[in-house]
Short mmCIF file of N, CA and C and ligand atoms in Angstrom, two decimals:
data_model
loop_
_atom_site.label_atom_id
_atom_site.label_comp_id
_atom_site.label_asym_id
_atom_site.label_seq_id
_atom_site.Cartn_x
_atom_site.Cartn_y
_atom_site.Cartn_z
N UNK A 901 144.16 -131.62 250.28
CA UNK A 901 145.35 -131.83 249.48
C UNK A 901 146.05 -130.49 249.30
N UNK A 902 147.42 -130.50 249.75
CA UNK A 902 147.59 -129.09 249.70
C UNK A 902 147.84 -128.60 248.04
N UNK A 903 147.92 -129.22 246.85
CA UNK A 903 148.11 -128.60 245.61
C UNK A 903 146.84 -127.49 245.55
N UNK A 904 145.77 -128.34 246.16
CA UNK A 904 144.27 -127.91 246.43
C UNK A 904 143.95 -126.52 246.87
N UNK A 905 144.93 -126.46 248.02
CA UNK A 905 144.84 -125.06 248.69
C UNK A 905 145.25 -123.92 248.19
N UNK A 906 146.30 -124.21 247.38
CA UNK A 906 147.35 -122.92 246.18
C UNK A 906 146.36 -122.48 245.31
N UNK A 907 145.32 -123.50 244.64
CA UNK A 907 144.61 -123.34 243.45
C UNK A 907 143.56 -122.23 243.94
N UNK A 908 143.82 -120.96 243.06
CA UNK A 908 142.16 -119.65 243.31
C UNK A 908 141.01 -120.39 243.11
N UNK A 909 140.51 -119.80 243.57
CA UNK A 909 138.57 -120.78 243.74
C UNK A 909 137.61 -120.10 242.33
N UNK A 910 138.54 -119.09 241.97
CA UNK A 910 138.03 -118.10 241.24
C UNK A 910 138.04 -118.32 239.99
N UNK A 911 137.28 -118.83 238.69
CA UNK A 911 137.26 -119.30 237.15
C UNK A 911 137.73 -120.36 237.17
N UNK A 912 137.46 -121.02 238.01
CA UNK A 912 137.29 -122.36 237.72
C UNK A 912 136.69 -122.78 236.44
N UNK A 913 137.20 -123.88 235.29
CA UNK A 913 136.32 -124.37 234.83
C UNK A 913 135.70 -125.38 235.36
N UNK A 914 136.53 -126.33 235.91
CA UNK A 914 135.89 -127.45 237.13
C UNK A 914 135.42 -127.36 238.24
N UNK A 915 133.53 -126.55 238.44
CA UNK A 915 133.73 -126.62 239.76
C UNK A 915 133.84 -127.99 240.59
N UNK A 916 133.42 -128.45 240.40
CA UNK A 916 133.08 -130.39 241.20
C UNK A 916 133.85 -131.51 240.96
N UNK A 917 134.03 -131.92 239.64
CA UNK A 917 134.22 -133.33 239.05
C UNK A 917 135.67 -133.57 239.65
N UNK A 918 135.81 -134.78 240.63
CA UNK A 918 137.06 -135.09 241.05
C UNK A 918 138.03 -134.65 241.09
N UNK A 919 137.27 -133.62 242.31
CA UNK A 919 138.69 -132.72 243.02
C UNK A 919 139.61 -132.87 243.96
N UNK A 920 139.62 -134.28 244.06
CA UNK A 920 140.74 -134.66 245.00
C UNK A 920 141.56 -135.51 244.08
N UNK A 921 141.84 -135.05 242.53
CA UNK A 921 143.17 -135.86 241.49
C UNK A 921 143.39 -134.88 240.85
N UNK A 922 144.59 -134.92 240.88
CA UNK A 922 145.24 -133.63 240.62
C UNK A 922 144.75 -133.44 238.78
N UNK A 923 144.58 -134.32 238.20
CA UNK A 923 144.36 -134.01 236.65
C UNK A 923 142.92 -135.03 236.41
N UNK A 924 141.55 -134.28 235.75
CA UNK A 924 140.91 -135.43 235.11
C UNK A 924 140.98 -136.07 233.80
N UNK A 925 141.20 -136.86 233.76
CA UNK A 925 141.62 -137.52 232.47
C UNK A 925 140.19 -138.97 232.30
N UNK A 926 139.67 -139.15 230.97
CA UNK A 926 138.73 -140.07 230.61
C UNK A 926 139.12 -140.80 229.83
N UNK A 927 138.84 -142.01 229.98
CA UNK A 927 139.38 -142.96 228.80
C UNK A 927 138.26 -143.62 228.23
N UNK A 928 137.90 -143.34 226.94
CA UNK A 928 136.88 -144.62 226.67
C UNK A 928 137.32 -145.19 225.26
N UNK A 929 137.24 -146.74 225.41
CA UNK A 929 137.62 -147.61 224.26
C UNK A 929 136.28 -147.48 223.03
N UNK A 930 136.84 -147.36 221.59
CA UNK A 930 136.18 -146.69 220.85
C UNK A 930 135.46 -147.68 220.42
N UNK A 931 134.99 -148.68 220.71
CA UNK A 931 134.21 -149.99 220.34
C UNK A 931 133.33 -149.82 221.30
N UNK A 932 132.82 -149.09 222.47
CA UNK A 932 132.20 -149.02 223.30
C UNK A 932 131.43 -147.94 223.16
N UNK A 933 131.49 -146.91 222.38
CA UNK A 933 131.10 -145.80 222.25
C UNK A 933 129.19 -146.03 221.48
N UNK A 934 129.50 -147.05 220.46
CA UNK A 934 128.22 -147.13 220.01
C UNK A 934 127.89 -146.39 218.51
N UNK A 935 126.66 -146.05 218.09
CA UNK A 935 126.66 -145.20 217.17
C UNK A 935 126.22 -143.51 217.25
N UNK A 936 126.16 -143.59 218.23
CA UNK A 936 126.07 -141.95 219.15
C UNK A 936 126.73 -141.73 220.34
N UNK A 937 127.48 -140.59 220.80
CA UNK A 937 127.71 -140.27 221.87
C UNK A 937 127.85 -138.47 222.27
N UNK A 938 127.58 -138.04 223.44
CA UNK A 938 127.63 -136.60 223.74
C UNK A 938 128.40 -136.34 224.75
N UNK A 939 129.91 -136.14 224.82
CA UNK A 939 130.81 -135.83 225.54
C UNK A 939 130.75 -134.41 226.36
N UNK A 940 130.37 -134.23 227.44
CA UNK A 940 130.30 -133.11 228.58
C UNK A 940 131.42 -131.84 227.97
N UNK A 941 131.07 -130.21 227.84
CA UNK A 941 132.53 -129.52 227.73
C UNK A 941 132.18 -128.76 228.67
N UNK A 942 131.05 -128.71 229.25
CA UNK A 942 130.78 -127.99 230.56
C UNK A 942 131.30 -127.95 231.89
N UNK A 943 131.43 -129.25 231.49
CA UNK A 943 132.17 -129.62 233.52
C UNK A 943 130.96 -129.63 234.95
N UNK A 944 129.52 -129.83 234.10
CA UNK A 944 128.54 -129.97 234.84
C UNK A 944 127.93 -130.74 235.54
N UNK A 945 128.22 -131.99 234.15
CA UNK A 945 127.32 -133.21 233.99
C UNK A 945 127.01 -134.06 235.49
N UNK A 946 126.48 -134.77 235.67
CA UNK A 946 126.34 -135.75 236.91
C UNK A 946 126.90 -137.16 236.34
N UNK A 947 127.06 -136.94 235.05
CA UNK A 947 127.33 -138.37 234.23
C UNK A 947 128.49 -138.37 233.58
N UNK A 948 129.47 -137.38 234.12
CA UNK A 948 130.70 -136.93 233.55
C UNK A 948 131.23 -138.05 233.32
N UNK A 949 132.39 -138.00 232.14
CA UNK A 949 132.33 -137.06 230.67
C UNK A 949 131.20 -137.36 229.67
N UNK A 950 130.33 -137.83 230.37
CA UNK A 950 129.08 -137.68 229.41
C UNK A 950 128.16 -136.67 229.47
N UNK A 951 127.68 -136.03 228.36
CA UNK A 951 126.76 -134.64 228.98
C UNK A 951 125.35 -135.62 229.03
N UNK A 952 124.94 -134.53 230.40
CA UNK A 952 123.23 -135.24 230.85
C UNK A 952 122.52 -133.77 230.60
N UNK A 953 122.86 -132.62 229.92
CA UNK A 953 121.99 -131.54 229.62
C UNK A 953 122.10 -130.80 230.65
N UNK A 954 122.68 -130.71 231.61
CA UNK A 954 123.03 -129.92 232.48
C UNK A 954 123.35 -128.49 231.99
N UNK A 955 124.34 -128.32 230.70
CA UNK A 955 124.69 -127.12 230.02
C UNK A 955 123.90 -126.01 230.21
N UNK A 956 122.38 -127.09 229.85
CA UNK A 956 121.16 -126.09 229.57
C UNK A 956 120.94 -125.08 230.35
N UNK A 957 121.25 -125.60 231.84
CA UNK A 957 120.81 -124.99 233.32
C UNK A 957 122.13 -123.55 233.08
N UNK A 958 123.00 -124.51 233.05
CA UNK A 958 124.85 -123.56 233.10
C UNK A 958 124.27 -122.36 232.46
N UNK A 959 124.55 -122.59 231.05
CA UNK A 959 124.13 -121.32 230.00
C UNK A 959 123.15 -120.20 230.74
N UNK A 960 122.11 -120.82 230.90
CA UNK A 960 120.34 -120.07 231.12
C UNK A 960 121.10 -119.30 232.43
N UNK A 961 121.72 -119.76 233.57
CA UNK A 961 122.38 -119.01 235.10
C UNK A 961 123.21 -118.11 234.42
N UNK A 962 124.39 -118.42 233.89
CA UNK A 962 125.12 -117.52 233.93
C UNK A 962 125.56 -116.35 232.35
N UNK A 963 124.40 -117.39 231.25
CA UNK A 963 124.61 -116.30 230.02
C UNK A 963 125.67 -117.20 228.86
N UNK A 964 126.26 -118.06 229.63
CA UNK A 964 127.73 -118.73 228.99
C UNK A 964 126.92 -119.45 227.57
N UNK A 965 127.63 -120.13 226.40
CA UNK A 965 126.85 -120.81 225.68
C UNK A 965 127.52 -122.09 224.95
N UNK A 966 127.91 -123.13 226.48
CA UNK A 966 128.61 -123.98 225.99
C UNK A 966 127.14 -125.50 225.71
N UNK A 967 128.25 -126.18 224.81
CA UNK A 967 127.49 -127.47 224.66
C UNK A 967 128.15 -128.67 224.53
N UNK A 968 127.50 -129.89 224.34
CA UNK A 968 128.53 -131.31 224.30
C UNK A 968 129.49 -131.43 222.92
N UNK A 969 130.41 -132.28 222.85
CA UNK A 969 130.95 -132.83 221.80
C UNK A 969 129.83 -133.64 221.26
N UNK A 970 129.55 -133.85 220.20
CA UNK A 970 128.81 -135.22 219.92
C UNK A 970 129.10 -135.69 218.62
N UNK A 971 129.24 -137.05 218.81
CA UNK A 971 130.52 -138.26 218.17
C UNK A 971 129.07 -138.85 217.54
N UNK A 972 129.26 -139.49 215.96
CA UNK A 972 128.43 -140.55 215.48
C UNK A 972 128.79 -141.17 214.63
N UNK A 973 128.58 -142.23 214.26
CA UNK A 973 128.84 -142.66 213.19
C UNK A 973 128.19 -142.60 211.81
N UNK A 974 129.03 -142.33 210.62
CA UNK A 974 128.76 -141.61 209.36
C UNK A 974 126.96 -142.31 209.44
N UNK A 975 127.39 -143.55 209.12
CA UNK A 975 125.86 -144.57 208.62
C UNK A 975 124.89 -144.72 210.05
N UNK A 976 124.95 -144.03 210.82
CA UNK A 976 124.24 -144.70 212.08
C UNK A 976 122.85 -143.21 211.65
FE1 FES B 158 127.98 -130.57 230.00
FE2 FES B 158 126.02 -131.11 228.33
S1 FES B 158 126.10 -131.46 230.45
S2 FES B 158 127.90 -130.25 227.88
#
């Protein structure tokens, strides 16, 4: 895709997650969510936008010290 080719390879925050659309965007309906959830800010996950702990690996390689969003409900 040539938008693809302009873009530096260099600080990426996304290296992987669907790089052939020009924007990632997630939608999830909030009745589906449950009474827990852990939203990816890494850009790691295999279960994107859900974090699968991947961070852990990220951080420990490169020093960085990111982690998930995580959503619950007050009473859960
Ligand atoms: Fe990305 Fe946990 S896997 S924040």
């Amino acid at each position: 895709v040539a938008w693809q080719a302009m873009r530096p390879k260099i600080g990426l925050v996304n290296p992987d997650i669907q790089k052939n659309d020009e924007k990632v965007v997630n939608t999830m309906d909030v009745e589906d969510i449950g009474d827990k959830i852990a939203f990816c800010r890494c850009w790691r996950s295999k279960k994107f936008p859900l974090c699968d702990g991947s961070h852990n690996a990220h951080n420990k390689k490169t020093g960085d010290n990111v982690g998930p969003m995580c959503l619950k409900r007050k009473n859960a």
